[in-house]
CSV table of C-alpha atoms in Angstrom, one decimal:
chain,number,residue,atom,x,y,z
A,235,MET,CA,2.3,27.1,6.4
A,236,ARG,CA,-0.2,25.2,4.2
A,237,LYS,CA,-3.9,25.2,5.0
A,238,VAL,CA,-5.1,22.1,6.7
A,239,THR,CA,-7.6,21.6,3.9
A,240,ARG,CA,-5.0,20.5,1.5
A,241,ARG,CA,-5.7,17.0,0.2
A,242,LEU,CA,-2.8,14.6,0.3
A,243,MET,CA,-2.7,11.6,-2.1
A,244,LEU,CA,-0.4,8.7,-1.2
A,245,LEU,CA,0.5,6.2,-3.9
A,246,ASP,CA,1.4,2.6,-3.1
A,247,THR,CA,3.7,2.8,-6.1
A,248,ALA,CA,4.7,-0.8,-6.5
A,249,SER,CA,1.1,-1.9,-6.2
A,250,LEU,CA,0.2,0.4,-9.0
A,251,TYR,CA,3.1,-0.3,-11.3
A,252,PHE,CA,2.4,-4.1,-10.9
A,253,ARG,CA,-1.1,-3.4,-12.0
A,254,ALA,CA,0.0,-1.3,-14.9
A,255,TYR,CA,2.5,-4.0,-16.0
A,256,PHE,CA,-0.2,-6.7,-16.1
A,257,GLY,CA,-2.9,-4.3,-17.4
A,258,VAL,CA,-1.1,-2.7,-20.3
A,259,PRO,CA,0.1,-5.0,-23.1
A,260,ASP,CA,3.9,-5.6,-23.3
A,261,SER,CA,3.7,-4.5,-27.0
A,262,VAL,CA,4.1,-1.0,-25.5
A,263,LYS,CA,7.8,-0.6,-26.1
A,264,ALA,CA,10.6,1.9,-26.2
A,265,PRO,CA,12.2,2.7,-29.6
A,266,ASP,CA,14.8,0.0,-29.0
A,267,GLY,CA,12.1,-2.6,-28.3
A,268,THR,CA,12.4,-2.6,-24.5
A,269,PRO,CA,8.9,-3.0,-22.8
A,270,VAL,CA,7.7,0.2,-21.1
A,271,ASN,CA,4.2,-0.9,-20.3
A,272,ALA,CA,4.6,-0.5,-16.6
A,273,VAL,CA,6.2,3.0,-17.0
A,274,ARG,CA,3.5,4.3,-19.3
A,275,GLY,CA,0.7,2.6,-17.5
A,276,LEU,CA,1.8,4.2,-14.2
A,277,LEU,CA,1.9,7.6,-15.9
A,278,ASP,CA,-1.6,7.1,-17.2
A,279,PHE,CA,-2.7,6.0,-13.7
A,280,ILE,CA,-1.3,9.2,-12.1
A,281,ASP,CA,-2.9,11.3,-14.8
A,282,ARG,CA,-6.3,9.8,-14.2
A,283,LEU,CA,-6.0,10.1,-10.4
A,284,VAL,CA,-5.0,13.7,-10.6
A,285,LYS,CA,-7.9,14.5,-13.0
A,286,ASP,CA,-10.5,12.7,-11.0
A,287,HIS,CA,-9.5,13.4,-7.4
A,288,HIS,CA,-7.6,16.8,-7.5
A,289,PRO,CA,-5.0,16.2,-4.8
A,290,ASP,CA,-3.0,19.3,-3.7
A,291,ASP,CA,-0.1,17.1,-2.6
A,292,LEU,CA,1.0,13.7,-3.9
A,293,VAL,CA,3.7,11.3,-2.7
A,294,ALA,CA,4.8,8.2,-4.5
A,295,CYS,CA,5.6,5.8,-1.6
A,296,MET,CA,8.2,3.2,-2.4
A,297,ASP,CA,9.3,-0.2,-1.0
A,298,ALA,CA,12.9,0.5,0.1
A,299,ASP,CA,12.6,-3.0,1.8
A,300,TRP,CA,9.6,-5.1,0.7
A,301,ARG,CA,10.4,-7.7,3.4
A,302,PRO,CA,11.9,-5.9,6.4
A,303,HIS,CA,14.2,-8.1,8.5
A,304,TRP,CA,12.4,-7.0,11.7
A,305,ARG,CA,9.1,-8.4,10.5
A,306,VAL,CA,10.8,-11.6,9.3
A,307,GLU,CA,12.4,-12.1,12.7
A,308,LEU,CA,8.9,-12.0,14.3
A,309,ILE,CA,7.2,-14.2,11.7
A,310,PRO,CA,9.8,-16.0,9.5
A,311,SER,CA,7.1,-17.0,6.9
A,312,TYR,CA,6.4,-13.4,6.2
A,313,LYS,CA,6.4,-13.1,2.4
A,314,ALA,CA,8.8,-16.0,2.2
A,315,HIS,CA,7.1,-17.5,-0.8
A,316,ARG,CA,7.9,-14.4,-2.8
A,317,VAL,CA,11.6,-14.4,-2.3
A,318,ALA,CA,13.7,-14.9,-5.4
A,319,GLU,CA,17.1,-14.6,-3.7
A,320,GLU,CA,18.1,-14.1,-0.1
A,321,HIS,CA,20.8,-11.5,0.8
A,322,ALA,CA,22.4,-11.6,4.2
A,323,ALA,CA,23.7,-8.0,3.9
A,324,GLY,CA,20.6,-6.3,2.6
A,325,PRO,CA,17.0,-6.7,1.5
A,326,ASP,CA,16.0,-10.0,-0.1
A,327,GLU,CA,15.3,-10.0,-3.7
A,328,GLU,CA,11.6,-10.2,-4.6
A,329,GLU,CA,10.4,-12.4,-7.4
A,330,VAL,CA,9.5,-9.9,-10.1
A,331,PRO,CA,8.7,-10.6,-13.9
A,332,ASP,CA,11.9,-10.3,-15.9
A,333,THR,CA,10.6,-7.4,-18.1
A,334,LEU,CA,9.2,-5.4,-15.1
A,335,SER,CA,12.5,-5.1,-13.1
A,336,PRO,CA,14.3,-3.0,-15.6
A,337,GLN,CA,11.3,-0.6,-15.7
A,338,VAL,CA,11.4,0.3,-12.0
A,339,PRO,CA,14.5,2.5,-12.3
A,340,VAL,CA,13.0,4.3,-15.3
A,341,ILE,CA,9.8,4.9,-13.2
A,342,GLU,CA,11.9,6.4,-10.5
A,343,GLU,CA,13.9,8.7,-12.9
A,344,VAL,CA,10.7,9.9,-14.6
A,345,LEU,CA,9.0,10.7,-11.2
A,346,ASP,CA,12.1,12.6,-10.1
A,347,ALA,CA,12.3,14.6,-13.3
A,348,LEU,CA,8.7,15.5,-13.1
A,349,GLY,CA,9.1,16.7,-9.5
A,350,ILE,CA,6.7,14.2,-8.0
A,351,ALA,CA,7.8,13.5,-4.4
A,352,ARG,CA,9.1,9.9,-4.1
A,353,VAL,CA,9.8,8.4,-0.7
A,354,GLY,CA,11.2,5.1,0.4
A,355,VAL,CA,13.0,4.5,3.7
A,356,ASP,CA,15.6,1.8,4.4
A,357,GLY,CA,14.1,-1.0,6.5
A,358,TYR,CA,10.5,-0.2,5.7
A,359,GLU,CA,7.8,-1.0,3.2
A,360,ALA,CA,5.8,1.5,1.3
A,361,ASP,CA,2.9,0.6,3.6
A,362,ASP,CA,4.9,1.9,6.6
A,363,VAL,CA,5.8,5.2,4.7
A,364,ILE,CA,2.1,5.6,3.9
A,365,GLY,CA,1.1,4.9,7.5
A,366,THR,CA,3.5,7.6,8.8
A,367,PHE,CA,2.5,10.2,6.3
A,368,THR,CA,-1.2,9.5,7.1
A,369,THR,CA,-0.5,9.8,10.9
A,370,ARG,CA,1.2,13.2,10.4
A,371,ALA,CA,-1.3,14.6,7.8
A,372,ARG,CA,-3.3,17.6,8.9
A,373,GLY,CA,-5.9,17.4,6.2
A,374,PRO,CA,-7.7,14.7,4.2
A,375,VAL,CA,-5.8,11.7,2.8
A,376,ASP,CA,-6.5,9.5,-0.2
A,377,ILE,CA,-4.4,6.3,-0.2
A,378,VAL,CA,-4.3,4.6,-3.6
A,379,THR,CA,-3.4,1.0,-3.3
A,380,GLY,CA,-4.3,-2.5,-4.5
A,381,ASP,CA,-3.3,-3.8,-1.0
A,382,ARG,CA,-6.2,-4.3,1.4
A,383,ASP,CA,-3.8,-4.3,4.3
A,384,LEU,CA,-4.0,-0.5,4.2
A,385,TYR,CA,-7.7,-0.5,5.0
A,386,GLN,CA,-6.5,-0.4,8.6
A,387,LEU,CA,-5.8,3.3,8.1
A,388,VAL,CA,-9.3,4.3,7.1
A,389,ASP,CA,-10.6,7.0,9.5
A,390,ASP,CA,-13.7,9.0,8.6
A,391,ALA,CA,-13.1,11.5,11.4
A,392,ARG,CA,-9.7,12.5,9.8
A,393,GLY,CA,-10.9,12.2,6.2
A,394,VAL,CA,-8.6,9.1,5.5
A,395,ARG,CA,-9.9,6.8,2.8
A,396,VAL,CA,-8.5,4.1,0.6
A,397,LEU,CA,-9.0,4.2,-3.2
A,398,TYR,CA,-8.8,0.6,-4.3
A,399,PRO,CA,-8.5,0.0,-8.1
A,400,LEU,CA,-10.9,-2.5,-9.4
A,401,ARG,CA,-10.1,-2.0,-13.1
A,402,GLY,CA,-7.1,0.1,-13.8
A,403,VAL,CA,-7.7,3.3,-11.9
A,404,GLY,CA,-10.7,4.3,-13.9
A,405,THR,CA,-12.9,2.3,-11.5
A,406,LEU,CA,-11.9,2.8,-7.9
A,407,GLN,CA,-13.6,1.3,-4.8
A,408,LEU,CA,-13.9,4.2,-2.3
A,409,THR,CA,-13.2,2.5,1.0
A,410,ASP,CA,-14.4,4.4,4.0
A,411,GLU,CA,-15.8,3.2,7.4
A,412,ALA,CA,-19.2,2.5,6.0
A,413,PHE,CA,-17.7,0.2,3.4
A,414,LEU,CA,-15.6,-1.7,6.0
A,415,ARG,CA,-18.5,-2.1,8.3
A,416,GLU,CA,-20.8,-3.4,5.5
A,417,LYS,CA,-18.1,-5.7,4.0
A,418,TYR,CA,-16.2,-6.9,7.1
A,419,GLY,CA,-18.1,-5.6,10.1
A,420,VAL,CA,-15.1,-3.6,11.4
A,421,ASP,CA,-13.6,-0.1,11.3
A,422,GLY,CA,-10.1,0.7,10.1
A,423,PRO,CA,-8.1,-0.4,13.2
A,424,GLY,CA,-10.4,-3.4,13.5
A,425,TYR,CA,-9.4,-4.5,10.0
A,426,ALA,CA,-5.8,-5.1,11.2
A,427,ASP,CA,-7.1,-7.3,13.9
A,428,LEU,CA,-9.4,-9.2,11.4
A,429,ALA,CA,-6.4,-9.7,9.1
A,430,LEU,CA,-4.2,-10.9,11.9
A,431,LEU,CA,-6.8,-13.5,13.1
A,432,ARG,CA,-7.8,-14.9,9.7
A,433,GLY,CA,-4.3,-14.8,8.2
A,434,ASP,CA,-3.2,-13.8,4.7
A,435,PRO,CA,-1.5,-16.5,2.5
A,436,SER,CA,-0.4,-13.8,0.1
A,437,ASP,CA,1.8,-12.3,2.9
A,438,GLY,CA,2.7,-15.6,4.5
A,439,LEU,CA,0.7,-14.8,7.7
A,440,PRO,CA,-0.6,-18.0,9.2
A,441,GLY,CA,-3.5,-16.5,11.2
A,442,VAL,CA,-5.2,-18.5,14.0
A,443,PRO,CA,-6.0,-22.0,12.7
A,444,GLY,CA,-9.8,-22.5,12.4
A,445,ILE,CA,-10.6,-18.8,12.7
A,446,GLY,CA,-11.7,-17.6,9.3
A,447,GLU,CA,-12.9,-14.1,8.2
A,448,LYS,CA,-16.5,-14.5,9.3
A,449,THR,CA,-15.6,-16.0,12.7
A,450,ALA,CA,-13.0,-13.2,13.2
A,451,ALA,CA,-15.5,-10.5,12.4
A,452,LYS,CA,-18.0,-12.1,14.9
A,453,LEU,CA,-15.4,-12.3,17.6
A,454,LEU,CA,-14.5,-8.6,17.1
A,455,ALA,CA,-18.1,-7.6,17.1
A,456,GLU,CA,-18.6,-9.4,20.4
A,457,PHE,CA,-15.4,-8.5,22.2
A,458,GLY,CA,-14.3,-5.2,20.6
A,459,ASP,CA,-10.7,-5.8,19.6
A,460,LEU,CA,-7.9,-8.3,19.8
A,461,ALA,CA,-7.2,-7.6,23.4
A,462,GLY,CA,-10.8,-8.1,24.3
A,463,ILE,CA,-10.9,-11.4,22.5
A,464,MET,CA,-7.8,-12.6,24.3
A,465,ALA,CA,-9.2,-11.4,27.7
A,466,ALA,CA,-12.3,-13.5,26.9
A,467,VAL,CA,-10.1,-16.6,26.5
A,468,ASP,CA,-9.1,-16.1,30.1
A,469,ASP,CA,-12.7,-15.5,31.3
A,470,PRO,CA,-14.6,-18.8,31.9
A,471,ALA,CA,-17.9,-16.8,31.8
A,472,SER,CA,-17.2,-15.4,28.3
A,473,ARG,CA,-19.3,-16.7,25.4
A,474,LEU,CA,-16.5,-18.3,23.5
A,475,SER,CA,-17.2,-21.8,22.2
A,476,PRO,CA,-14.9,-24.4,23.6
A,477,ALA,CA,-13.3,-24.9,20.2
A,478,GLN,CA,-12.6,-21.1,19.8
A,479,ARG,CA,-11.2,-20.9,23.3
A,480,LYS,CA,-8.9,-23.8,22.6
A,481,ARG,CA,-7.7,-22.4,19.2
A,482,LEU,CA,-7.1,-18.9,20.5
A,483,ASP,CA,-5.3,-20.2,23.6
A,484,ALA,CA,-3.0,-22.3,21.5
A,485,ALA,CA,-2.3,-19.3,19.2
A,486,ARG,CA,-1.1,-17.1,22.1
A,487,PRO,CA,2.6,-17.0,20.8
A,488,TYR,CA,1.4,-15.8,17.3
A,489,VAL,CA,-1.1,-13.3,18.7
A,490,ALA,CA,1.5,-11.8,20.9
A,491,ILE,CA,3.9,-10.9,18.0
A,492,ALA,CA,1.6,-10.6,15.0
A,493,PRO,CA,0.3,-7.1,15.7
A,494,ARG,CA,3.8,-5.7,15.1
A,495,VAL,CA,3.9,-7.4,11.7
A,496,VAL,CA,0.4,-6.7,10.6
A,497,ARG,CA,0.0,-3.1,11.7
A,498,VAL,CA,1.8,-0.5,9.6
A,499,ALA,CA,4.4,1.6,11.2
A,500,ALA,CA,3.5,5.2,12.1
A,501,ASP,CA,6.9,6.4,13.2
A,502,VAL,CA,9.1,5.9,10.1
A,503,PRO,CA,11.9,8.6,9.9
A,504,LEU,CA,10.7,10.3,6.8
A,505,PRO,CA,13.0,12.6,4.8
A,506,VAL,CA,12.0,16.2,4.3
A,507,VAL,CA,10.2,16.5,0.9
A,508,ASP,CA,7.9,18.9,-0.8
A,509,PRO,CA,4.7,17.0,-1.5
A,510,ALA,CA,3.1,19.7,-3.6
A,511,LEU,CA,1.9,18.5,-6.9
A,512,PRO,CA,4.2,20.0,-9.5
A,513,ARG,CA,2.8,22.3,-12.2
A,514,ALA,CA,5.9,22.0,-14.4
A,515,PRO,CA,8.7,19.5,-14.6
A,516,ARG,CA,11.5,19.9,-12.0
A,517,ASP,CA,14.1,18.9,-14.6
A,518,PRO,CA,12.8,19.5,-18.2
A,519,ALA,CA,16.1,18.5,-19.8
A,520,ALA,CA,16.2,15.1,-18.0
A,521,LEU,CA,12.5,14.5,-18.8
A,522,ASP,CA,13.1,15.2,-22.5
A,523,ALA,CA,16.0,12.7,-22.5
A,524,LEU,CA,13.9,10.1,-20.8
A,525,THR,CA,11.1,10.7,-23.2
A,526,ALA,CA,13.3,10.2,-26.2
A,527,ARG,CA,15.1,7.2,-24.7
A,528,TRP,CA,12.0,5.4,-23.6
A,529,GLY,CA,9.3,6.6,-26.0
A,530,LEU,CA,7.0,7.9,-23.3
A,531,GLY,CA,4.9,9.8,-25.8
A,532,GLY,CA,1.2,10.4,-25.1
A,533,SER,CA,1.3,9.1,-21.6
A,534,LEU,CA,3.7,11.7,-20.4
A,535,GLU,CA,2.1,14.5,-22.5
A,536,ARG,CA,-1.3,13.8,-21.0
A,537,LEU,CA,0.1,13.9,-17.5
A,538,LEU,CA,2.1,17.1,-18.2
A,539,GLY,CA,-1.1,18.7,-19.5
A,540,THR,CA,-3.1,17.7,-16.4
A,541,LEU,CA,-0.4,19.0,-14.1
A,542,ARG,CA,-0.3,22.4,-15.9
A,543,ARG,CA,-4.0,23.0,-15.2
């Protein structure tokens, strides 16, 4: 049984390879001219993260379904603006740059050949996989993501923090409860309520009309949480303004269902994997073939050198 002091790092993999794709020039190509900027950029990201933060365990969490049907049933606008093509029998197709899509299978093959645990679960987003691993973790957790939605998992008592890339992964914003309180006036769970109230256009979440981030933070500071705010709507003696009371009362249908959409799942049926950071490739022959085919060069060599330490 592993010691509880082992540090787990969870990668929001799509968030990171999107950043790699837009941060690394598309002149980085395989021998046949195919762009591999996202592949090599992600390998460089992982190399830097392992060097700087020394995780014992690492899991690359994947979007098996980036727009789960159960979330769309609750809020139809959820990520609707990012749909490239709808599929009745499976996950909708996300709008992704033409030269990024072909790189995703390569990323998956390289991670598998390296022996880095890679987990996606049908019907769930990477956020939900991260939420479940975090809930089950017995030691400290570093979540690496460019998605602020995962701030809701921050928990100083359990050693859960978010490492949010500002420039590449060389400059990371260490997000703990002190940061959240200073920036937003809330703790981790409070961030989910804040996001629900203010809405998030990037995810197609409407929020409560007329309740922006500052107002949401003030309401949470006054009434504690979403349940406390809605209880105040029903209390004539509460210090809600007439306009706030009216807006929140009108938003009851949204407020009743939005928590299930905004809060990450903590009960995803995760497969059994070994999250231990590999010291040597799981499949050296496959890795050699991928290196030759895709010209992974220095990016892969640097990561292999870091893993061997």
